[in-house]
Coordinates of C-alpha atoms in Angstrom, one line a residue:
Chain A
M1027 CA -61.1 182.5 116.2
A1028 CA -60.6 183.0 112.0
A1029 CA -56.5 183.2 113.1
I1030 CA -56.5 179.7 114.8
E1031 CA -58.7 177.7 112.0
D1032 CA -56.2 179.2 109.4
L1033 CA -53.4 178.0 111.2
I1034 CA -54.9 174.7 111.8
G1035 CA -55.8 174.9 107.9
E1036 CA -52.2 175.4 106.9
L1037 CA -50.8 173.0 109.1
S1038 CA -53.4 170.3 107.6
K1039 CA -51.8 170.3 104.3
L1040 CA -48.5 169.1 105.5
P1041 CA -48.0 164.9 104.9
G1042 CA -48.3 163.1 107.6
I1043 CA -50.4 165.4 109.4
G1044 CA -54.3 165.4 109.9
R1045 CA -56.8 168.0 111.3
K1046 CA -56.2 166.3 114.5
T1047 CA -52.2 167.1 115.0
A1048 CA -52.4 170.3 113.4
T1049 CA -55.0 171.7 116.3
R1050 CA -52.8 169.9 118.8
L1051 CA -49.4 172.0 117.2
T1052 CA -51.9 175.1 116.8
Y1053 CA -52.9 175.3 120.5
F1054 CA -48.9 173.8 121.9
L1055 CA -47.5 177.2 119.6
L1056 CA -50.3 179.0 121.5
K1057 CA -49.6 178.2 124.8
Q1058 CA -46.1 179.4 124.1
P1059 CA -44.3 182.6 124.4
P1060 CA -45.1 184.9 121.0
E1061 CA -41.6 184.7 120.3
A1062 CA -41.9 181.2 119.5
G1063 CA -44.2 181.9 117.1
R1064 CA -43.0 184.6 115.7
R1065 CA -39.3 182.6 115.6
L1066 CA -41.6 179.8 113.0
A1067 CA -43.1 182.3 111.4
R1068 CA -39.5 184.1 110.5
A1069 CA -38.2 181.1 109.7
L1070 CA -41.0 179.8 107.3
D1071 CA -40.8 183.0 105.6
A1072 CA -37.2 183.2 105.3
V1073 CA -36.9 179.3 103.5
A1074 CA -40.2 181.1 101.5
T1075 CA -38.1 183.8 99.9
R1076 CA -34.5 182.7 100.3
V1077 CA -34.6 178.6 99.2
G1078 CA -35.1 178.5 95.2
P1079 CA -33.6 175.7 93.1
C1080 CA -30.0 175.5 91.6
S1081 CA -30.3 176.8 87.9
V1082 CA -27.7 174.3 86.9
C1083 CA -28.5 170.6 88.9
G1084 CA -32.1 171.6 90.9
N1085 CA -30.7 171.4 94.1
L1086 CA -32.7 173.6 97.0
G1087 CA -30.3 176.5 98.4
E1088 CA -30.1 180.5 99.0
T1089 CA -27.6 180.6 96.1
D1090 CA -28.1 180.3 93.0
P1091 CA -25.6 178.2 91.6
C1092 CA -26.0 176.2 94.8
V1093 CA -23.0 175.8 96.9
I1094 CA -22.0 172.5 96.0
C1095 CA -22.2 173.6 92.1
E1096 CA -20.3 176.3 93.1
D1097 CA -17.7 174.1 95.1
T1098 CA -14.2 174.3 92.8
R1099 CA -12.9 171.0 94.7
R1100 CA -16.0 169.0 93.4
D1101 CA -15.7 167.1 90.5
R1102 CA -17.3 167.8 88.1
S1103 CA -16.6 164.8 86.1
T1104 CA -19.1 162.7 87.6
V1105 CA -22.8 163.9 87.5
C1106 CA -25.3 161.9 90.6
V1107 CA -28.6 162.2 89.5
V1108 CA -31.0 162.1 92.5
E1109 CA -35.1 162.1 92.6
E1110 CA -35.2 165.1 95.1
A1111 CA -33.1 167.4 96.6
S1112 CA -33.5 165.6 99.9
D1113 CA -31.5 162.6 98.2
I1114 CA -28.5 164.8 98.0
G1115 CA -28.3 165.3 102.1
A1116 CA -28.4 161.2 102.3
I1117 CA -25.3 160.9 99.7
E1118 CA -23.4 163.9 101.4
R1119 CA -23.8 162.9 104.9
T1120 CA -22.0 159.8 103.6
G1121 CA -18.6 162.0 102.7
E1122 CA -17.7 159.1 100.1
Y1123 CA -18.9 161.4 97.0
R1124 CA -16.8 163.9 95.4
G1125 CA -18.9 164.7 92.6
V1126 CA -21.9 166.9 91.7
Y1127 CA -25.3 166.0 91.6
H1128 CA -28.9 166.4 89.6
V1129 CA -31.8 166.7 90.9
L1130 CA -35.2 165.4 88.9
G1131 CA -38.0 166.7 91.0
G1132 CA -39.4 163.2 91.5
H1133 CA -39.9 159.9 89.4
L1134 CA -41.9 159.1 86.0
S1135 CA -45.5 157.6 87.5
P1136 CA -47.9 158.3 85.2
L1137 CA -50.8 157.1 87.5
D1138 CA -49.9 160.6 89.5
G1139 CA -50.0 162.8 86.4
I1140 CA -45.7 163.1 86.1
G1141 CA -44.7 161.8 82.4
P1142 CA -40.8 162.7 81.1
D1143 CA -41.6 166.2 80.7
D1144 CA -42.3 167.3 84.5
L1145 CA -38.9 165.8 85.0
R1146 CA -35.5 168.0 84.7
L1147 CA -34.4 165.8 81.5
D1148 CA -33.6 168.9 79.6
G1149 CA -30.7 170.3 82.1
L1150 CA -29.4 166.7 82.2
R1151 CA -29.6 166.6 78.5
A1152 CA -27.8 170.5 78.5
R1153 CA -25.5 168.9 81.1
L1154 CA -24.1 166.3 79.1
S1155 CA -24.4 167.8 75.4
N1156 CA -21.2 168.7 73.0
G1157 CA -18.2 170.6 74.6
S1158 CA -19.4 168.8 78.3
S1159 CA -16.6 167.6 80.7
V1160 CA -18.8 165.0 82.3
R1161 CA -17.4 161.7 82.1
E1162 CA -20.0 159.5 84.0
V1163 CA -23.5 159.5 85.4
I1164 CA -24.8 157.8 88.7
V1165 CA -28.2 157.0 88.5
A1166 CA -29.0 157.2 92.0
T1167 CA -32.8 157.1 91.9
N1168 CA -34.8 155.0 94.5
P1169 CA -34.9 151.3 93.9
S1170 CA -38.9 151.5 93.6
M1171 CA -40.6 150.3 90.1
E1172 CA -40.7 154.1 89.1
G1173 CA -37.7 154.3 90.6
E1174 CA -35.8 152.4 88.3
V1175 CA -38.1 153.2 85.2
T1176 CA -36.7 156.8 85.6
A1177 CA -33.2 155.1 85.9
T1178 CA -33.9 153.1 82.3
Y1179 CA -35.1 156.9 81.0
V1180 CA -32.2 158.4 82.3
R1181 CA -29.8 156.0 81.6
G1182 CA -31.4 156.4 77.6
I1183 CA -30.8 160.0 77.6
V1184 CA -27.3 159.7 78.8
E1185 CA -26.2 156.7 76.7
A1186 CA -27.3 159.0 73.9
Q1187 CA -24.6 161.4 74.4
S1188 CA -21.9 158.6 74.5
V1189 CA -21.5 158.8 78.4
R1190 CA -20.6 155.8 80.2
V1191 CA -23.8 155.6 83.0
T1192 CA -23.8 153.7 86.1
R1193 CA -26.3 152.4 88.8
I1194 CA -26.0 152.4 92.1
A1195 CA -26.2 148.6 93.7
L1196 CA -29.0 147.2 95.4
G1197 CA -28.6 144.7 98.2
L1198 CA -28.9 144.0 101.9
P1199 CA -28.3 147.1 104.4
V1200 CA -25.3 146.7 106.1
G1201 CA -25.5 145.6 109.9
G1202 CA -28.9 144.2 108.9
D1203 CA -30.2 140.9 109.5
L1204 CA -30.6 138.0 106.5
E1205 CA -33.1 136.9 108.2
Y1206 CA -35.3 139.9 108.7
A1207 CA -34.5 141.2 104.9
D1208 CA -37.3 140.8 102.6
N1209 CA -37.9 138.6 99.9
V1210 CA -37.3 141.1 97.2
T1211 CA -34.0 142.6 99.2
I1212 CA -32.5 138.5 99.1
A1213 CA -33.5 137.8 95.7
R1214 CA -32.1 140.6 94.3
A1215 CA -29.0 140.5 96.4
L1216 CA -28.2 137.0 95.2
A1217 CA -28.5 138.3 91.5
A1218 CA -26.2 140.7 91.9
R1219 CA -23.6 138.5 93.8
R1220 CA -20.1 139.3 93.1
E1221 CA -16.5 137.7 92.8
M1222 CA -15.3 137.8 96.8
E1223 CA -11.8 140.3 96.6
Chain B
M720 CA -52.4 122.8 109.2
R721 CA -54.3 123.1 112.3
L722 CA -56.4 125.9 113.7
T723 CA -56.3 125.3 118.1
Q724 CA -57.9 128.8 118.7
L725 CA -60.2 131.4 116.7
T726 CA -61.4 134.8 118.2
I727 CA -63.2 137.2 116.3
R728 CA -64.4 140.5 117.0
T729 CA -67.2 142.8 115.7
F730 CA -67.1 141.0 111.7
R731 CA -70.0 140.4 109.9
N732 CA -72.8 139.4 112.5
I733 CA -70.4 138.4 115.0
A734 CA -70.2 140.7 118.0
A735 CA -67.4 138.5 119.5
L736 CA -66.1 134.6 119.4
D737 CA -63.8 133.1 121.3
I738 CA -62.8 129.5 120.4
E739 CA -61.1 126.2 120.9
L740 CA -61.6 124.4 117.5
P741 CA -61.3 120.4 117.8
A742 CA -59.0 118.8 115.7
E743 CA -60.5 116.9 113.8
G744 CA -62.9 119.8 112.8
V745 CA -66.5 120.7 114.1
V746 CA -70.3 121.0 111.8
V747 CA -72.0 124.1 112.8
I748 CA -75.8 123.8 112.3
G749 CA -77.7 127.1 111.3
E750 CA -80.5 129.0 109.6
N751 CA -80.0 131.4 106.7
G752 CA -79.0 134.7 108.2
E753 CA -77.2 133.4 111.5
G754 CA -73.7 133.6 110.7
K755 CA -72.7 130.2 109.6
T756 CA -70.7 131.5 106.2
N757 CA -69.8 134.8 108.3
L758 CA -67.9 132.3 110.5
L759 CA -65.8 130.9 107.2
E760 CA -65.5 134.1 105.7
A761 CA -63.8 135.2 109.1
I762 CA -61.3 132.3 109.0
Y763 CA -60.6 132.2 105.3
Y764 CA -59.9 136.3 106.0
L765 CA -56.6 134.7 107.9
V766 CA -55.5 133.7 104.4
L767 CA -55.3 136.5 101.9
F768 CA -56.7 139.1 104.1
R769 CA -59.5 139.7 101.7
S770 CA -62.9 139.1 101.7
L771 CA -64.2 135.3 100.4
R772 CA -66.9 137.3 99.2
G773 CA -65.4 139.9 97.4
A774 CA -66.7 142.7 99.7
K775 CA -65.0 145.4 100.7
D776 CA -63.4 145.5 104.2
R777 CA -65.8 148.4 105.1
E778 CA -68.5 145.9 104.7
L779 CA -67.2 143.5 107.0
V780 CA -67.3 145.3 109.9
R781 CA -70.0 144.5 111.7
F782 CA -73.1 147.2 111.7
G783 CA -72.3 150.0 114.4
D784 CA -68.9 149.8 114.8
A785 CA -65.9 151.2 113.8
S786 CA -63.3 148.2 113.2
F787 CA -63.1 144.3 113.2
F788 CA -60.7 142.3 114.8
I789 CA -59.8 138.5 113.6
A790 CA -57.1 136.0 115.3
G791 CA -56.0 132.4 114.8
E792 CA -53.8 130.4 116.3
G793 CA -52.2 127.4 114.2
P794 CA -48.4 126.6 113.7
R795 CA -48.2 130.3 113.6
R796 CA -50.5 133.3 115.4
V797 CA -52.0 135.5 112.5
A798 CA -54.4 138.3 113.4
V799 CA -55.7 141.1 111.4
G800 CA -57.5 144.0 112.3
Y801 CA -58.8 146.7 110.3
E802 CA -60.5 150.2 110.9
I803 CA -62.6 151.8 108.7
A804 CA -61.9 155.2 109.7
G805 CA -58.1 155.0 109.1
R806 CA -58.9 152.3 106.2
R807 CA -55.9 150.9 108.3
K808 CA -55.4 147.0 108.2
K809 CA -53.3 145.5 110.5
V810 CA -51.9 142.3 110.1
T811 CA -48.9 140.4 112.8
V812 CA -47.9 136.9 112.7
D813 CA -46.2 135.5 115.8
R814 CA -47.2 139.2 116.8
V815 CA -44.8 141.0 114.9
E816 CA -46.6 143.7 112.4
M817 CA -46.3 142.6 109.1
K818 CA -44.5 145.5 107.2
K819 CA -46.7 144.4 103.9
L820 CA -49.9 142.8 104.2
A821 CA -48.0 140.6 101.2
D822 CA -45.9 139.0 103.9
G823 CA -48.3 138.0 105.6
V824 CA -50.1 136.0 103.2
G825 CA -50.2 132.4 103.4
R826 CA -49.1 132.0 106.6
L827 CA -52.0 130.0 108.1
T828 CA -53.7 128.0 104.9
A829 CA -57.4 127.1 103.9
V830 CA -59.4 126.4 101.3
A831 CA -63.0 127.3 100.8
F832 CA -65.8 125.0 98.9
A833 CA -69.0 126.8 98.4
P834 CA -71.8 126.8 96.6
S835 CA -70.8 130.0 94.5
D836 CA -67.9 127.8 93.4
R837 CA -69.5 126.6 89.8
T838 CA -69.3 130.5 88.7
I839 CA -65.3 129.7 88.4
V840 CA -66.5 127.5 85.6
A841 CA -69.4 128.8 84.0
G842 CA -68.3 132.5 84.7
G843 CA -65.4 135.0 82.9
P844 CA -61.6 134.4 82.7
T845 CA -61.3 136.9 85.4
G846 CA -62.5 134.5 87.7
R847 CA -60.9 131.6 86.7
R848 CA -57.1 134.4 87.1
R849 CA -58.6 134.7 90.3
Y850 CA -58.4 130.9 91.1
L851 CA -54.6 130.5 89.6
D852 CA -53.5 133.9 91.3
I853 CA -54.8 132.3 94.9
V854 CA -53.5 128.7 94.3
L855 CA -50.5 130.1 93.0
A856 CA -49.8 132.7 95.6
L857 CA -50.2 130.6 98.2
S858 CA -48.3 127.0 97.1
E859 CA -45.5 129.6 94.7
P860 CA -42.5 131.2 96.3
G861 CA -42.3 134.8 94.4
Y862 CA -45.3 134.3 93.0
L863 CA -47.5 137.5 94.9
A864 CA -44.6 139.5 94.4
A865 CA -44.3 139.0 90.6
L866 CA -47.9 139.4 90.5
S867 CA -48.1 142.8 92.5
A868 CA -45.4 144.3 90.0
M869 CA -47.3 143.3 87.0
R870 CA -50.4 145.0 87.7
Q871 CA -48.6 148.2 89.7
A872 CA -46.5 148.0 85.8
L873 CA -49.7 147.4 84.4
R874 CA -52.0 150.8 86.1
Q875 CA -49.0 153.0 85.6
R876 CA -48.6 152.0 81.9
N877 CA -52.6 152.4 81.5
A878 CA -52.5 156.2 82.8
A879 CA -49.2 156.9 80.7
L880 CA -51.8 155.5 77.9
R881 CA -55.0 157.7 79.0
N882 CA -53.1 160.4 79.0
G883 CA -51.2 159.7 75.5
H884 CA -47.6 159.9 77.3
G885 CA -46.1 156.7 74.7
D886 CA -42.5 157.2 75.8
A887 CA -43.5 157.0 79.3
A888 CA -46.0 153.6 78.6
R889 CA -43.4 152.7 76.8
A890 CA -40.5 153.0 79.5
F891 CA -43.0 150.3 81.7
D892 CA -43.1 148.0 79.5
A893 CA -39.2 146.1 80.7
P894 CA -40.6 146.1 84.8
F895 CA -44.0 144.7 83.1
A896 CA -43.4 141.9 80.7
A897 CA -40.1 141.0 83.6
A898 CA -42.8 140.0 85.9
A899 CA -46.0 138.8 83.8
G900 CA -43.2 136.3 82.3
T901 CA -43.2 135.0 85.8
V902 CA -46.8 135.2 86.4
A903 CA -47.0 133.1 82.7
R904 CA -44.5 130.3 83.9
A905 CA -45.5 130.2 87.2
R906 CA -49.1 129.6 85.8
R907 CA -48.6 127.6 82.7
R908 CA -46.1 125.1 84.9
W909 CA -48.9 124.8 87.9
V910 CA -51.7 123.7 84.9
A911 CA -49.2 121.2 82.8
A912 CA -48.4 120.0 86.4
S913 CA -52.0 119.4 87.4
A914 CA -54.0 118.9 84.4
A915 CA -53.5 114.7 85.0
R916 CA -55.0 114.7 88.3
F917 CA -58.0 117.5 87.2
Q918 CA -58.9 114.5 85.1
D919 CA -58.6 111.7 88.2
L920 CA -60.2 113.9 90.3
C921 CA -63.2 114.5 87.6
T922 CA -63.4 110.7 87.3
T923 CA -63.3 110.0 90.9
L924 CA -66.3 112.8 91.4
G925 CA -68.4 110.2 88.5
E926 CA -67.7 112.2 85.2
A927 CA -67.7 110.0 82.2
G928 CA -66.1 112.0 79.9
T929 CA -62.6 113.8 79.1
C930 CA -62.0 116.3 81.5
S931 CA -59.4 118.5 80.3
L932 CA -57.6 121.7 81.8
L933 CA -55.7 124.3 79.6
Y934 CA -53.8 127.4 80.4
A935 CA -55.2 129.5 77.5
P936 CA -52.2 133.0 77.6
D937 CA -53.0 135.8 76.0
H938 CA -49.6 136.3 74.5
H939 CA -50.0 132.9 72.8
R940 CA -47.2 130.5 71.5
E941 CA -45.2 128.7 74.1
D942 CA -42.7 131.5 75.2
D943 CA -43.3 133.5 78.4
T944 CA -39.9 135.0 78.1
A945 CA -40.1 138.7 79.1
G946 CA -38.2 139.0 75.9
H947 CA -41.5 137.6 73.8
I948 CA -44.0 139.8 76.1
E949 CA -41.7 142.7 75.3
A950 CA -42.0 142.0 71.6
A951 CA -45.5 141.5 72.0
L952 CA -46.3 145.0 73.6
R953 CA -44.2 146.6 70.8
R954 CA -46.6 145.3 68.0
T955 CA -49.8 145.9 69.9
F956 CA -48.7 149.2 71.2
A957 CA -50.6 151.1 68.0
R958 CA -53.9 149.3 69.4
D959 CA -52.9 150.0 73.3
T960 CA -52.7 154.1 72.5
R961 CA -55.8 153.9 70.8
R962 CA -58.2 151.9 73.0
G963 CA -56.0 153.5 76.3
M964 CA -54.7 150.2 78.3
T965 CA -52.5 147.5 77.8
T966 CA -54.1 144.8 75.2
V967 CA -51.9 142.0 75.9
G968 CA -50.6 140.2 78.9
P969 CA -51.5 137.6 81.5
H970 CA -53.6 140.1 83.1
R971 CA -56.0 138.9 80.2
D972 CA -55.1 134.9 80.1
D973 CA -57.4 132.2 80.8
L974 CA -57.7 128.9 82.0
R975 CA -59.8 126.8 79.4
L976 CA -61.6 123.6 81.2
S977 CA -63.2 121.4 78.7
L978 CA -64.8 118.4 78.7
D979 CA -64.7 115.8 75.9
G980 CA -63.6 118.9 73.8
R981 CA -66.3 121.4 74.4
D982 CA -65.9 124.5 76.6
Q983 CA -67.5 123.9 80.2
R984 CA -68.5 127.2 80.2
T985 CA -70.9 127.3 77.3
Y986 CA -71.5 123.7 77.6
G987 CA -71.3 122.4 80.6
S988 CA -74.4 121.4 82.5
A989 CA -74.9 122.7 86.4
G990 CA -74.2 119.0 87.0
Q991 CA -70.7 119.5 85.5
Q992 CA -69.7 122.3 85.8
R993 CA -70.5 121.6 90.0
T994 CA -68.2 118.8 89.6
A995 CA -65.5 120.8 87.6
A996 CA -65.5 122.9 90.9
V997 CA -65.2 120.8 93.3
A998 CA -62.3 119.7 90.9
L999 CA -60.4 122.8 91.0
R1000 CA -60.9 123.6 94.9
L1001 CA -59.6 119.8 95.6
L1002 CA -56.9 120.5 93.3
E1003 CA -56.1 124.0 94.9
A1004 CA -56.1 121.7 98.3
E1005 CA -53.5 119.6 96.6
S1006 CA -51.3 122.3 95.6
L1007 CA -51.2 124.0 99.1
A1008 CA -50.6 120.6 101.1
A1009 CA -47.6 120.3 98.8
A1010 CA -46.3 123.5 99.3
E1011 CA -46.8 123.2 103.2
G1012 CA -46.3 119.8 104.0
S1013 CA -49.1 119.2 105.7
P1014 CA -53.2 119.7 104.3
P1015 CA -54.9 123.2 104.4
V1016 CA -58.0 123.7 107.1
A1017 CA -60.9 122.6 104.9
L1018 CA -64.4 124.9 104.9
Y1019 CA -67.3 123.6 103.1
D1020 CA -70.1 126.3 103.0
D1021 CA -73.6 123.6 102.6
V1022 CA -71.9 122.2 99.5
F1023 CA -73.2 118.4 100.1
A1024 CA -76.8 119.5 99.7
E1025 CA -75.7 120.2 95.9
L1026 CA -74.8 116.9 94.8
D1027 CA -76.9 114.0 94.8
R1028 CA -75.5 110.6 97.1
G1029 CA -73.4 108.7 94.7
R1030 CA -71.6 111.9 94.2
Q1031 CA -71.4 112.9 97.6
E1032 CA -70.2 109.6 98.8
R1033 CA -67.8 109.9 96.2
L1034 CA -66.6 113.0 97.4
L1035 CA -66.3 112.3 100.9
A1036 CA -64.2 109.2 100.1
L1037 CA -61.4 112.0 98.1
I1038 CA -61.7 114.4 101.1
R1039 CA -60.4 111.6 103.2
E1040 CA -57.5 110.7 100.6
T1041 CA -56.7 114.2 99.9
L1042 CA -58.1 116.7 102.7
P1043 CA -57.4 114.6 106.0
G1044 CA -57.2 117.1 107.9
Q1045 CA -59.2 119.7 110.1
A1046 CA -63.1 120.5 108.3
V1047 CA -65.2 123.1 109.8
V1048 CA -68.4 122.3 108.0
V1049 CA -71.6 124.8 108.0
A1050 CA -75.3 124.0 106.9
P1051 CA -78.7 124.7 107.6
R1052 CA -79.8 121.1 108.9
E1053 CA -78.4 118.2 109.9
S1054 CA -79.7 116.4 107.0
E1055 CA -77.8 118.3 104.4
V1056 CA -74.1 116.9 106.1
P1057 CA -73.5 113.9 105.3
R1058 CA -73.9 111.2 107.9
D1059 CA -69.9 110.6 108.2
L1060 CA -69.4 114.0 108.9
L1061 CA -71.6 114.1 111.6
G1062 CA -69.2 112.4 114.1
M1063 CA -67.8 115.3 114.2
P1064 CA -68.1 117.7 117.3
R1065 CA -71.6 119.9 116.3
W1066 CA -72.1 123.0 117.4
T1067 CA -75.3 125.6 116.4
M1068 CA -74.8 129.1 115.1
R1069 CA -77.7 131.5 116.3
G1070 CA -77.7 135.2 115.5
G1071 CA -73.7 135.5 115.0
T1072 CA -73.5 133.3 118.3
L1073 CA -72.2 129.5 118.9
D1074 CA -73.8 127.1 120.6
R1075 CA -71.6 124.5 122.0
P1076 CA -72.9 121.5 124.1

């Protein structure tokens, strides 16, 4: 019984999973052939032992530096700053960006005890300081209040190094319906309107 | 606005209620503790999704039950359910779930008159800010969003100040000031536009003196721009750091009510404060009516008994003029309902259930 309880306890620590779901998942695994459970255990073990943050950008991967930082075809003069390593995947899927990244590891949120010292800002400063080839920093933190505040903070750091800083645009989702967009988004899209080309 | 149907499940002492509301409204008679105020609270819950009496959501669930549900059919169908276990509140408008509660706020509008309204005048500034916030959230587009943003920035800034992270606290100055500016400008505009009408209403209700309504912003001066508020934040930064909280901003505003130049809060008699409170509610109703294009549903919780004959009649005349829509009047005895209103259908409430003839 202790083994079952252990697994339920561990699973219920995951985000979005309560005790009930953890129990259901545990019993589901118990009904599978033993190999299924072992495969899951091996995958978890591999992630825990082999994956770590890139010492340059903070991206998660099995090599250090990560595959993006190592890739010589990428444009190292442009750095895109994101909150989490998972945001890199979202930008990579567009296939539109050829620069490199910098992962902050979150956003400023004093309510959650996260101050500037808890973000990878020193690493960013180091990447931009003397002799750096970086010409532009794109700030792609989330469009939440905390994300905006973090963006402003990052801007201060980048400007101190006399590097150009830009912010990704905010507005209506493509293929969306104006009628169903929320008021704040529409207001910001209006404020950020531009000449038609 | 007219509410045609109301459904209540396990809310306070009401187990289940399905009623059709008459167009003109209804008078509900019941002894204290039978559930009359609960009925009004349930209707008003559809406006803000919060208790009229400041109770916590779980306290609204009927004793021994796990959740409550309220739905009202008006120009739109607004429904809200709350579950104690998940502390989950779900709001739907025309059966579409709202992603944020705020998106459902004010789809149905009502104004609630209660004897406790006197505390708006007699109590601290918190109650008056709450009054302003409710009126503006329901009548001014964008106000509620700005107010939530201001509160969120304030919580973050205060947390940073408490933890001694000056840098992080200052980073929240800009979003706080931007939202605070919107809030302060809306409050100032509304007060300026309403002061004369407030005097009118008080006079009509029988007040002989000069009744004034004044916006008393915490940041002083006639300047509610984000830039001015940011400058104020910079000036008070040392003090804020010492106290571990933000000591300047609209979260400390007041709405000053005075009678012949003297503060109503300290110098007003109980009767004068009551008159001012009724005038504020009528003002609220007029603002909502102007924003919506039709008067809100009026909810009267035993408010007539407190007024003398003369004031009662003057109030009724005002109601006919400014709140000609639907009314739900509750009182413990018929004798406490003005005769004029007794022409409406009369129901009785006992133990959370309604008896309709």
